[in-house]
Coordinates of C-alpha atoms in Angstrom, one line a residue:
X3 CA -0.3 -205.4 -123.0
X4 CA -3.4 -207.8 -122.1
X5 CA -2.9 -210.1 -118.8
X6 CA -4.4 -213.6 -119.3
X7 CA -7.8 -213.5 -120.2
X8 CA -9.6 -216.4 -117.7
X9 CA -6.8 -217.6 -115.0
X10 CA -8.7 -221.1 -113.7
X11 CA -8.9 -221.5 -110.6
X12 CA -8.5 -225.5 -110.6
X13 CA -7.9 -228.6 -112.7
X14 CA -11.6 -229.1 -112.2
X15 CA -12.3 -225.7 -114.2
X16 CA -9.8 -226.2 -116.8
X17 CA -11.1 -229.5 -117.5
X18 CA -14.5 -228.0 -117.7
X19 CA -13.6 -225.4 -120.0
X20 CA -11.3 -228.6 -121.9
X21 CA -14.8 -230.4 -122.4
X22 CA -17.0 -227.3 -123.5
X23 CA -14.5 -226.9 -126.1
X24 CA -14.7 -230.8 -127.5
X25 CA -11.3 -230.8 -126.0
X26 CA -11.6 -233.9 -123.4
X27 CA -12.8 -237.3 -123.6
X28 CA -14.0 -239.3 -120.6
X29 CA -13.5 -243.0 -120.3
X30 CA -15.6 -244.5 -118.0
X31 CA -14.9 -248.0 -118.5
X32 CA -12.0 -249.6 -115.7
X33 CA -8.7 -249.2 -117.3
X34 CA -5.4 -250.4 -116.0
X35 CA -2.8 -248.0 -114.9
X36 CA -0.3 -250.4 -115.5
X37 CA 0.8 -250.1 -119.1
X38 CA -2.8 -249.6 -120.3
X39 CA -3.5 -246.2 -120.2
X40 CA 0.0 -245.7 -121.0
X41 CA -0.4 -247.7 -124.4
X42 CA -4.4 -245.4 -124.6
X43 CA -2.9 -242.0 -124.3
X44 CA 0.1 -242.7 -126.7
X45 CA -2.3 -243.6 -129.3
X46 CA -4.8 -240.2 -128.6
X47 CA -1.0 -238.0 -128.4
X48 CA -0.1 -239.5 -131.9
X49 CA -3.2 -239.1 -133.2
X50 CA -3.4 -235.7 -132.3
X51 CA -6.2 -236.3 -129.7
X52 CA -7.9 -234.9 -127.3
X53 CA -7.5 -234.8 -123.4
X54 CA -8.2 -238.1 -121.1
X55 CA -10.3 -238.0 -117.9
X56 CA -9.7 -242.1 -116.9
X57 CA -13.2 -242.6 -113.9
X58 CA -12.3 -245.4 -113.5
X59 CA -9.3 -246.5 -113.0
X60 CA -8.5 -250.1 -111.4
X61 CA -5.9 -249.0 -109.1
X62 CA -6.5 -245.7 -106.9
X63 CA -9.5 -244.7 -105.4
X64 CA -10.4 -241.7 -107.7
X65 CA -9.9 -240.0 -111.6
X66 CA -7.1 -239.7 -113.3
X67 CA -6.4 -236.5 -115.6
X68 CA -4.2 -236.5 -118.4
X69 CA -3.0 -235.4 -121.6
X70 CA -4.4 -232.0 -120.8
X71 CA -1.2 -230.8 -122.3
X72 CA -1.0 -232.2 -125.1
X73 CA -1.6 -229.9 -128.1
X74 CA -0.6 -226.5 -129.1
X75 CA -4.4 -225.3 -128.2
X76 CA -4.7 -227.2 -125.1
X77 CA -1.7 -226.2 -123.5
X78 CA -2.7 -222.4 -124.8
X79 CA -5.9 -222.2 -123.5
X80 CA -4.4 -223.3 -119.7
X81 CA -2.2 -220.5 -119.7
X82 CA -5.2 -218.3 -121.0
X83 CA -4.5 -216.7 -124.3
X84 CA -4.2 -217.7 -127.7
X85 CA -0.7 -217.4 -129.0
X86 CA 2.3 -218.5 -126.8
X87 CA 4.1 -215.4 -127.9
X88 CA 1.8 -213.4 -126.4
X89 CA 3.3 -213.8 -123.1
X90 CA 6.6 -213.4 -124.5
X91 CA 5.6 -210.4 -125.9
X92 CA 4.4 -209.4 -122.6
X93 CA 8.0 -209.7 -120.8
X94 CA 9.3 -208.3 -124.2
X95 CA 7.7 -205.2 -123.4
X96 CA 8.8 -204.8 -119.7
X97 CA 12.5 -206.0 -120.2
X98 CA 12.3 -203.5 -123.1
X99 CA 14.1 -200.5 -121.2
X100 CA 18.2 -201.1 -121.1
X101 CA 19.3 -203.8 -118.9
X102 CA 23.0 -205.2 -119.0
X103 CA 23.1 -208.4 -121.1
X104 CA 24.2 -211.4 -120.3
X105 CA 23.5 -213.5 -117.3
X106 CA 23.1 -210.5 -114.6
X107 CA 20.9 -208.7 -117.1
X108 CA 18.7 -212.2 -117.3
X109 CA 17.9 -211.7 -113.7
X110 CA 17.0 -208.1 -113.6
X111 CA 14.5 -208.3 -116.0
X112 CA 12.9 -211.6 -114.5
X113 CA 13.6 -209.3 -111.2
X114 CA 11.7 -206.5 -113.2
X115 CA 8.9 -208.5 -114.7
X116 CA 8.0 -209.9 -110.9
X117 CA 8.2 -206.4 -109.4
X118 CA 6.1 -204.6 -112.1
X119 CA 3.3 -207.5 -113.5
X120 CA 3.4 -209.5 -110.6
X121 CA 2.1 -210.1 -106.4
X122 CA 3.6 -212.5 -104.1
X123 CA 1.6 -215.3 -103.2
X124 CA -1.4 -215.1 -101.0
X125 CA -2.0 -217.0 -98.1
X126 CA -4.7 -218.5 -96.7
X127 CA -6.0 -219.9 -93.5
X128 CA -8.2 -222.8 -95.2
X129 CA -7.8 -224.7 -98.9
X130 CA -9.9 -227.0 -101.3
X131 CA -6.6 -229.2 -100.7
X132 CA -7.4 -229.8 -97.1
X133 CA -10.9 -230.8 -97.1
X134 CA -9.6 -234.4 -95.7
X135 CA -6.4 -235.1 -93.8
X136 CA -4.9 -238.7 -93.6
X137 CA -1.9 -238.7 -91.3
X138 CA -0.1 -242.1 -89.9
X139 CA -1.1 -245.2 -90.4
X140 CA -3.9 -243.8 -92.5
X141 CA -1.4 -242.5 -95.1
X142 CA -1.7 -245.0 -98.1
X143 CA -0.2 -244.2 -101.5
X144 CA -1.8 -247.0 -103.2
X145 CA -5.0 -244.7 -103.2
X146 CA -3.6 -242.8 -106.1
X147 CA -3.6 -244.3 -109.6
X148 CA -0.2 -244.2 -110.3
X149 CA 0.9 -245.5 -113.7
X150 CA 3.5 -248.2 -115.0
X151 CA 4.5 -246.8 -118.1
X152 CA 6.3 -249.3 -119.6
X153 CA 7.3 -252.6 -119.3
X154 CA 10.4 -252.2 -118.3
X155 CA 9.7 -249.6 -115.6
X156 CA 10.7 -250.7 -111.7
X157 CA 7.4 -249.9 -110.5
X158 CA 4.6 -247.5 -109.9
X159 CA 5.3 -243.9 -110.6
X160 CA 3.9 -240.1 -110.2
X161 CA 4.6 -238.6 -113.2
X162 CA 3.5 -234.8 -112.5
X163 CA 4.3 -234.3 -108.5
X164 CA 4.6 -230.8 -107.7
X165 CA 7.3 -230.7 -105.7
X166 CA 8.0 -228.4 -102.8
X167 CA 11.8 -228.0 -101.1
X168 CA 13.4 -225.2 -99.3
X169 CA 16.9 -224.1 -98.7
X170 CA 18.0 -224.8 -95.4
X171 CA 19.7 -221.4 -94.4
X172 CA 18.3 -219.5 -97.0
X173 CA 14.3 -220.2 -96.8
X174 CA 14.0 -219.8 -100.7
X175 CA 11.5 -222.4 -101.3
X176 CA 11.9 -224.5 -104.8
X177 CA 9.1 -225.5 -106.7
X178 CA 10.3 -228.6 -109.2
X179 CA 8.6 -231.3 -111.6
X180 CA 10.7 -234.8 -110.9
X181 CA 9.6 -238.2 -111.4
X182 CA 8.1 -240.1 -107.8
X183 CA 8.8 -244.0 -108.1
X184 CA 6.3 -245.4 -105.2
X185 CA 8.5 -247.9 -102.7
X186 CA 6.0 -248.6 -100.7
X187 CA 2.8 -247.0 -99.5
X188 CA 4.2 -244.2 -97.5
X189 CA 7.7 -243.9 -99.3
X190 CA 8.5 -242.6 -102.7
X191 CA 12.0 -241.7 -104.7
X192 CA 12.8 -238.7 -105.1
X193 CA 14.6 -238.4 -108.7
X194 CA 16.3 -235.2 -107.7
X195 CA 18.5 -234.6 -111.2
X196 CA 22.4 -233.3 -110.3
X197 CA 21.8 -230.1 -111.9
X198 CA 18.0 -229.5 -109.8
X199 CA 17.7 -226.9 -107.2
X200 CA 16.1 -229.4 -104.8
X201 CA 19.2 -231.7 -105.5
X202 CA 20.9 -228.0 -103.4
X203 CA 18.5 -228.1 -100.6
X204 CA 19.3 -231.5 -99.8
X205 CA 22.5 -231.7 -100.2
X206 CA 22.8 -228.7 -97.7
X207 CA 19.9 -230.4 -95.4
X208 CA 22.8 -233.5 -95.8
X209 CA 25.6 -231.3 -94.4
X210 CA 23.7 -230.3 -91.9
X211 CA 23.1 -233.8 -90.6
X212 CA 19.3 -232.5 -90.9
X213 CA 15.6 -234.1 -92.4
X214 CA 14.6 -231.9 -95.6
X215 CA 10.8 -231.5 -95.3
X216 CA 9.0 -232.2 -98.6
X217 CA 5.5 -231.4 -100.2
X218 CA 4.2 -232.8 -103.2
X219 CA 1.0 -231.4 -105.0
X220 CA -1.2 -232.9 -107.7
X221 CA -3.8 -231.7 -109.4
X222 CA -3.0 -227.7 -108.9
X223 CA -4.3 -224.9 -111.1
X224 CA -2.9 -225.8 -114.8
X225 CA -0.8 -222.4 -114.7
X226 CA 0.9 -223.5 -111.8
X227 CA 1.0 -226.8 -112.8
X228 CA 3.5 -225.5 -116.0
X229 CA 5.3 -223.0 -113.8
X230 CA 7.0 -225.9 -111.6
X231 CA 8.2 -227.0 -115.3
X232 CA 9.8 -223.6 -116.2
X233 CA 13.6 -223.4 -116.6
X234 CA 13.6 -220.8 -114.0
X235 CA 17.0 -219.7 -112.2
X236 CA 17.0 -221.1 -108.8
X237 CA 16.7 -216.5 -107.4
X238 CA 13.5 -216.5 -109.2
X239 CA 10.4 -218.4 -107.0
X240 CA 8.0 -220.5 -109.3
X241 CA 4.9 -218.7 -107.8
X242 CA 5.8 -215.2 -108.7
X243 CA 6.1 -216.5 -112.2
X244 CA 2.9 -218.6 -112.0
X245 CA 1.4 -214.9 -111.0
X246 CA 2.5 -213.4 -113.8
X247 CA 1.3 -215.3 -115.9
X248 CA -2.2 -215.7 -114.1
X249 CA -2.4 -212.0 -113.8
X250 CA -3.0 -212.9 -110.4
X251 CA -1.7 -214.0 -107.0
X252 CA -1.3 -217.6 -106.4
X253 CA -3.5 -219.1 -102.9
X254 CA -0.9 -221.0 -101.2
X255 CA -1.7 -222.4 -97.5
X256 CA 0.6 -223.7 -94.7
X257 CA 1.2 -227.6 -94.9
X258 CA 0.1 -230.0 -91.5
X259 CA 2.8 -231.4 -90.7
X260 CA 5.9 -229.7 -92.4
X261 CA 7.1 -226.4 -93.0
X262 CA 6.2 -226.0 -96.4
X263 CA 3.2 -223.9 -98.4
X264 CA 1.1 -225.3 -101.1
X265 CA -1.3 -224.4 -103.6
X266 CA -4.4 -224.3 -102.0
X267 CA -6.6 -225.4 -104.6
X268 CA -4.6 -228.3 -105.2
X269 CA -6.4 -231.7 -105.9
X270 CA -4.2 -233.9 -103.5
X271 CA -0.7 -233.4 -101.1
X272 CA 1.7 -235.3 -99.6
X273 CA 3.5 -233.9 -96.7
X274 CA 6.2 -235.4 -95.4
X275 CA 10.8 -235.5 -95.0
X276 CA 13.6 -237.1 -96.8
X277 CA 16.0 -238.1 -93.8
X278 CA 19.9 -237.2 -94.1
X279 CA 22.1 -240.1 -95.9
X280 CA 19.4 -242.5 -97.1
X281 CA 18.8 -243.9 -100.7
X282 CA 17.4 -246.8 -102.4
X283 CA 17.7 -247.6 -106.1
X284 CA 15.6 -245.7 -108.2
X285 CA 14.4 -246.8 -111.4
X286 CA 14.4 -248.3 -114.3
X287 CA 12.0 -245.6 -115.9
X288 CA 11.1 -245.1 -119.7
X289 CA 11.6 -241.3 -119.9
X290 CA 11.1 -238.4 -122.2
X291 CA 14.1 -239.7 -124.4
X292 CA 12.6 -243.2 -125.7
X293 CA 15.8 -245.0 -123.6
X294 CA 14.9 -246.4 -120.3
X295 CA 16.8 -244.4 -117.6
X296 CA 18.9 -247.3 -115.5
X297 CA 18.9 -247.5 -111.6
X298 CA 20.6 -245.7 -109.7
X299 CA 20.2 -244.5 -105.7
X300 CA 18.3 -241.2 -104.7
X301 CA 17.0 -240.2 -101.4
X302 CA 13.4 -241.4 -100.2
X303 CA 10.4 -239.3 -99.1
X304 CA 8.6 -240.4 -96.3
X305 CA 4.6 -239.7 -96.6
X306 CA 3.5 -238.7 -93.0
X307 CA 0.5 -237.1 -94.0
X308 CA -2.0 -237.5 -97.0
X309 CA -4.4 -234.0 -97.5
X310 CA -7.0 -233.5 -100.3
X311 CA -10.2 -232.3 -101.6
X312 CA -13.0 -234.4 -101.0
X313 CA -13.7 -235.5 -105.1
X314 CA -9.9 -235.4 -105.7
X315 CA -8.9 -235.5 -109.8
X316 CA -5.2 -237.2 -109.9
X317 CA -3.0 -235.4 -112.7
X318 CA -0.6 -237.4 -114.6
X319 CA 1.5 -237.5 -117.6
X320 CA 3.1 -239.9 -120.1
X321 CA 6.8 -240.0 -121.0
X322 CA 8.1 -241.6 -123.7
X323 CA 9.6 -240.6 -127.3
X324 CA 8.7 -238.2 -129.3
X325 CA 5.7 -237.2 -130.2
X326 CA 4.5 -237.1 -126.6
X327 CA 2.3 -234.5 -124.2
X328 CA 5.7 -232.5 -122.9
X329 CA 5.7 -231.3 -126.8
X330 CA 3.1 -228.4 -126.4
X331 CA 4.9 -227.7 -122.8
X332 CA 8.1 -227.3 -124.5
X333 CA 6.7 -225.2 -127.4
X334 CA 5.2 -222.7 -125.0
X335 CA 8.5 -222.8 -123.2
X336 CA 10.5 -222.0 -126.1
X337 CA 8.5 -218.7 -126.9
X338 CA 7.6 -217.6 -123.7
X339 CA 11.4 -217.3 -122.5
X340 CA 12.7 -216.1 -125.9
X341 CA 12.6 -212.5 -124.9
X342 CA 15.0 -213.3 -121.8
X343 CA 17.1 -215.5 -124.0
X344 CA 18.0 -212.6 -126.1
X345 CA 19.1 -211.2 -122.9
X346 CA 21.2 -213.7 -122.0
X347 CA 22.3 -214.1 -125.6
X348 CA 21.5 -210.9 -127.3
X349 CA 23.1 -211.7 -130.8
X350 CA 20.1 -214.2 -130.7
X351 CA 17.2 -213.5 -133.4
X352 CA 15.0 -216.1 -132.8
X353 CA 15.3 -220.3 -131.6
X354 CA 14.0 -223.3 -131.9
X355 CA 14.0 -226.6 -129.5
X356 CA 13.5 -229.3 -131.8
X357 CA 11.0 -231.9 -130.2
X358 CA 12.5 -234.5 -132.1
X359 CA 15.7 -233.3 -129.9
X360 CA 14.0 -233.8 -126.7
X361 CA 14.4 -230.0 -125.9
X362 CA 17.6 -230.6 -124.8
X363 CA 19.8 -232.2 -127.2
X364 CA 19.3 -229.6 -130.7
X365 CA 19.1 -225.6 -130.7
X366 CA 18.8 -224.0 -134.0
X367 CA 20.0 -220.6 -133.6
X368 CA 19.3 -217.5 -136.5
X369 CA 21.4 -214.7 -135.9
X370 CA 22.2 -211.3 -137.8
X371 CA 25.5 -212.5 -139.1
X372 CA 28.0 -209.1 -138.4
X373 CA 31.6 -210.5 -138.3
X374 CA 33.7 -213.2 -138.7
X375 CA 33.1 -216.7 -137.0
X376 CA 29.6 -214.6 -135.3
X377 CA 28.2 -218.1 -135.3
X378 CA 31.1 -219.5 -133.3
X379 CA 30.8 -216.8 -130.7
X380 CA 27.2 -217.7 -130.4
X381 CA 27.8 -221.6 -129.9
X382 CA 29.8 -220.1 -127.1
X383 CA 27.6 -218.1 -125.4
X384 CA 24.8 -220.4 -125.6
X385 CA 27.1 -223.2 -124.0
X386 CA 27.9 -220.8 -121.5
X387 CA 24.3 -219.6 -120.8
X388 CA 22.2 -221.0 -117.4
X389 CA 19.1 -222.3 -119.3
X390 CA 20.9 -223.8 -122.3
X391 CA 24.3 -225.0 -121.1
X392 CA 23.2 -228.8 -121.5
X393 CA 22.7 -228.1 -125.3
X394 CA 24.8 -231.1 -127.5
X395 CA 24.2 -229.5 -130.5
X396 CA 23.9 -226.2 -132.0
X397 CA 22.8 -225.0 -135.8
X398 CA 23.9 -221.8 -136.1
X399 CA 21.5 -220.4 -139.1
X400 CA 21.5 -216.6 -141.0
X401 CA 18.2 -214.7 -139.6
X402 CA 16.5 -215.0 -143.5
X403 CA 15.8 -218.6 -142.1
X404 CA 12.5 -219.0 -140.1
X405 CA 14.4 -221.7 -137.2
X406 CA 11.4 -223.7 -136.8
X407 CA 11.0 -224.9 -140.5
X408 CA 13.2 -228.0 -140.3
X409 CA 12.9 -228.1 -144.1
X410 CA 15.0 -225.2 -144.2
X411 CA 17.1 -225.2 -141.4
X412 CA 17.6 -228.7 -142.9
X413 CA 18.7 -227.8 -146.7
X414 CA 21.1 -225.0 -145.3
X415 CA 22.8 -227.6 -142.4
X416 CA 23.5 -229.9 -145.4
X417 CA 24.6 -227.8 -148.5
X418 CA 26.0 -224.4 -146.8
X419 CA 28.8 -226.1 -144.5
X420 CA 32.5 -227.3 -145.1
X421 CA 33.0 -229.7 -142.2
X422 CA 36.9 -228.8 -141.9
X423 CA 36.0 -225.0 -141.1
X424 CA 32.3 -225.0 -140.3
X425 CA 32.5 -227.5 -137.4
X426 CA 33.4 -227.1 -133.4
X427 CA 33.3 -230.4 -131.2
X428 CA 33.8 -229.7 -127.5
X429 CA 33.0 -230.7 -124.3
X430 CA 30.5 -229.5 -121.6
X431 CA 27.7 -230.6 -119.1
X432 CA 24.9 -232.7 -120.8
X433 CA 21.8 -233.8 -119.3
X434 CA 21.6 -236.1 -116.2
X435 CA 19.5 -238.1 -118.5
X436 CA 21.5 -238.6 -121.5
X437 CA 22.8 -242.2 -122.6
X438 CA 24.4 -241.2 -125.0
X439 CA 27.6 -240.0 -123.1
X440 CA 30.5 -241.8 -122.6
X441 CA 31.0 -240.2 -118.8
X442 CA 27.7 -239.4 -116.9
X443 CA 26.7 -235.9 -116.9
X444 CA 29.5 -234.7 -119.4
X445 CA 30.0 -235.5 -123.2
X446 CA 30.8 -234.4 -126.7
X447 CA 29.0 -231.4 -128.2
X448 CA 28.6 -229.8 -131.9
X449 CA 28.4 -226.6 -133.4
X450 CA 26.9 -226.1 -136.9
X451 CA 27.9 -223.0 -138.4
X452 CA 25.2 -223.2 -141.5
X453 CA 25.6 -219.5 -141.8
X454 CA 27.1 -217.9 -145.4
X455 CA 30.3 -217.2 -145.0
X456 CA 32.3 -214.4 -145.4
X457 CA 35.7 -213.6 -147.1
X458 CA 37.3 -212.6 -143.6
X459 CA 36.5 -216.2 -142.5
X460 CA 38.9 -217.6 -145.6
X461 CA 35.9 -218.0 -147.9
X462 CA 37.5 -216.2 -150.7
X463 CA 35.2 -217.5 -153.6
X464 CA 32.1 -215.3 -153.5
X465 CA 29.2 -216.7 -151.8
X466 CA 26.4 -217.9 -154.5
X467 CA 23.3 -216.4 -154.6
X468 CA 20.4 -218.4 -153.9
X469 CA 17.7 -219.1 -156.8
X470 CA 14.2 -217.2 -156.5
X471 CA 11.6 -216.6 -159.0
X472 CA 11.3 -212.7 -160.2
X473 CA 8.1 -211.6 -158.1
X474 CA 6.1 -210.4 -161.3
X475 CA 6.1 -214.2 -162.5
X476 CA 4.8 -215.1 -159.1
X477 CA 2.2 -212.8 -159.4
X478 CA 1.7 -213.5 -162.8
X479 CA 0.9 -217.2 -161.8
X480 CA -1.2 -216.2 -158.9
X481 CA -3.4 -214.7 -160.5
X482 CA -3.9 -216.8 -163.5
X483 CA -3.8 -219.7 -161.2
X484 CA -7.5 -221.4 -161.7
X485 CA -6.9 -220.4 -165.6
X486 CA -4.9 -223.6 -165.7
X487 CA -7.4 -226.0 -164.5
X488 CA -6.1 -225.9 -161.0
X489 CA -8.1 -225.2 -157.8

């Protein structure tokens, strides 16, 4: 079970390794953060290009990093090996011994991994991230190049924040990736989602009649930078995952001016506190879904101190329908958690999240089909699990079906279901994001069972049997192939 082979220390290194590797492109001419490097890096994404490093950008007072996501090899080589399911295969192998399944047996294997594989963060007296401290009426946000994404966004935003929150009473600190709409140059929006764990810590801090502090990193260490993506339950803390996967402990350091640690070899921080009971509208925002997001009021961050290195790189990413740069981030979160899933879900033989589905909206399911309506009792479970409970809809296929070839999953969604028995339509959570529901946050969801069915679920007319060539003819042809003419 090999750890990571090369944990980078920085952005700078991984963006070194990016350009030894033909995998980054500088552009040193000034480009426009609003709307044109949005417009650039959609174009290099579709095009399956490389990485951006923006010199000069003509708002902002420093580079601007991104699409350093945004392929399968890219995203790979930040989290240091070659395969995603290599890391799955790592926590397949410690969650291996028996654990109880379901939810409680979730945790004790992440509990497990952590304890076994993984240190708790270190800290440190001095960081890379503190090399120059702004603090009062030196704090000025429009030194970052923040982008306009599109043109119906309401403003500038900071698309890949790191965002630090702890529980009031508890001290368990969240690490979160949420959107930063820039008010003003010392106040940003805080697009705390209602199912986030930060959206917790404030609503406690609210109770409480008490500020939250905040920090916000950018810039960090590109495993770290995916960890505060991770669909982690809110028990499990972001940086005993990022050490897991780094093989090594995370260097966090104490913030200035709040109560918070960061990652010390961030590129830039903002320390500062959302006060109890104010908001101001948020948005609009072209997200991840291709649908502008519409206003709506979340609470404020107020920037009372500004620390970074002293050759800062800015780290930013691009939302917008898919294809887009949170593709390879979703892949690698899709096989990396599979191993827990099947804890969670243990009739599961493999998934898929569907880009095209936005990661949330489509699970394709195999299973060993065992008993009647199996499928339905997965559909179930899944909407009943912690990571996947926002899920609309759910293709339930037999495990002979690889879930990733749509082709497939595709032919047996069409031609292997009778709508009046192989259908369920319920109700459940969806995501904060989704315009598609009638109510916010709750909405109509679907179950595909594309499985073959059995005569204990009413099909009493013998299930076909699929059409494939005897294998000596495909060998036959094979090896006679260039003897027709063909290449």
């Amino acid at each position: 079970m090999a750890a990571p082979r090369f944990p980078f220390d920085d952005l700078q290194g991984f963006l070194g390794a990016l350009e030894r590797a033909g995998e980054l492109h500088r552009v040193k001419v000034p480009v426009d953060p609003t709307l044109e490097i949005s417009e650039i890096v959609t174009r290099t994404v579709r095009a399956k290009g490389p990485a951006l490093l923006f010199e000069k950008p003509t708002r902002g007072m420093m580079p601007l990093a991104i699409n350093i996501f945004g392929s399968d090899r890219r995203m790979a080589m930040a989290l240091g090996v070659d395969d995603f399911d290599e890391i799955g295969a790592r926590i397949g192998e410690l969650a291996k011994p028996e654990l109880p399944q379901g939810f409680s047996g979730m945790m004790d294997g992440l509990g497990k991994i952590m304890q076994l594989k993984s240190l708790p963060p270190k800290r440190v007296k001095s960081a890379p991230c503190q090399e120059v401290v702004l603090k009062g009426a030196e704090v000025d946000l429009n030194m970052l190049p923040g982008l306009q994404m599109w043109p119906g966004d309401g403003g500038i935003y900071h698309n890949y924040g790191l965002t630090h929150t702890k529980h009031p009473e508890t001290g368990k600190r969240n690490l979160g990736l949420y959107r930063l709409q820039q008010h003003s140059h010392n106040t940003i929006g805080m697009h705390w989602q209602i199912h986030k764990d930060s959206t917790a810590h404030h609503a406690v801090a609210e109770r409480r009649g008490e500020r939250l502090p905040v920090a916000v990193a950018f810039g960090a260490d590109p495993v770290v930078s995916y960890s505060a993506s991770a669909p982690l339950p809110g028990d499990i803390d972001e940086y005993l995952f990022a050490g897991f996967l780094r093989g090594e402990r995370v260097e966090l350091v104490d913030c200035l001016t709040v109560p918070l640690q960061v990652p010390a070899n961030a590129n830039i921080i903002l320390e500062g506190w959302v006060e109890p009971g104010e908001r101001l509208p948020e948005g609009p925002f072209g997200d991840h879904t291709g649908f502008y997001t519409p206003v709506e009021p979340f609470p404020v961050m107020h920037v009372e101190a500004i620390t970074m290195r002293r050759d800062p790189i800015y780290h930013s990413i691009i939302t917008s329908k898919p294809p887009q740069e949170d593709g390879p981030i979703g892949r690698a979160t899709e096989r990396i958690f599979l191993p827990l899933i099947k804890i969670l879900v243990p009739d599961i033989v493999d998934y898929h999240m569907p880009e095209a589905g936005v990661f949330h909206n489509c699970l394709v399911v195999a299973i060993n089909k065992r008993y009647p309506k199996h499928a339905q009792k997965v559909m179930s479970a899944v909407w009943g699990a912690h990571l996947l409970s926002l899920t609309k809809l759910i293709v339930v296929v037999d495990d002979d079906c690889d879930p990733r070839d749509l082709q497939e999953v595709a032919f047996r969604a069409f031609g292997n279901v009778d709508y009046a028995h192989d259908l369920v339509l319920t109700q459940g959570p969806v995501d904060h994001l989704d315009h598609a529901s009638y109510q916010q946050f709750w909405g109509g969801k679907a179950g595909v069972d594309a499985t073959r069915k059995l005569p204990t679920e009413g099909y009493t007319r013998g299930w076909p049997e699929e059409m494939r060539m005897a294998p000596e003819v495909v060998a036959k042809v094979d090896k006679r192939w260039k003897e027709y003419g063909f290449k």
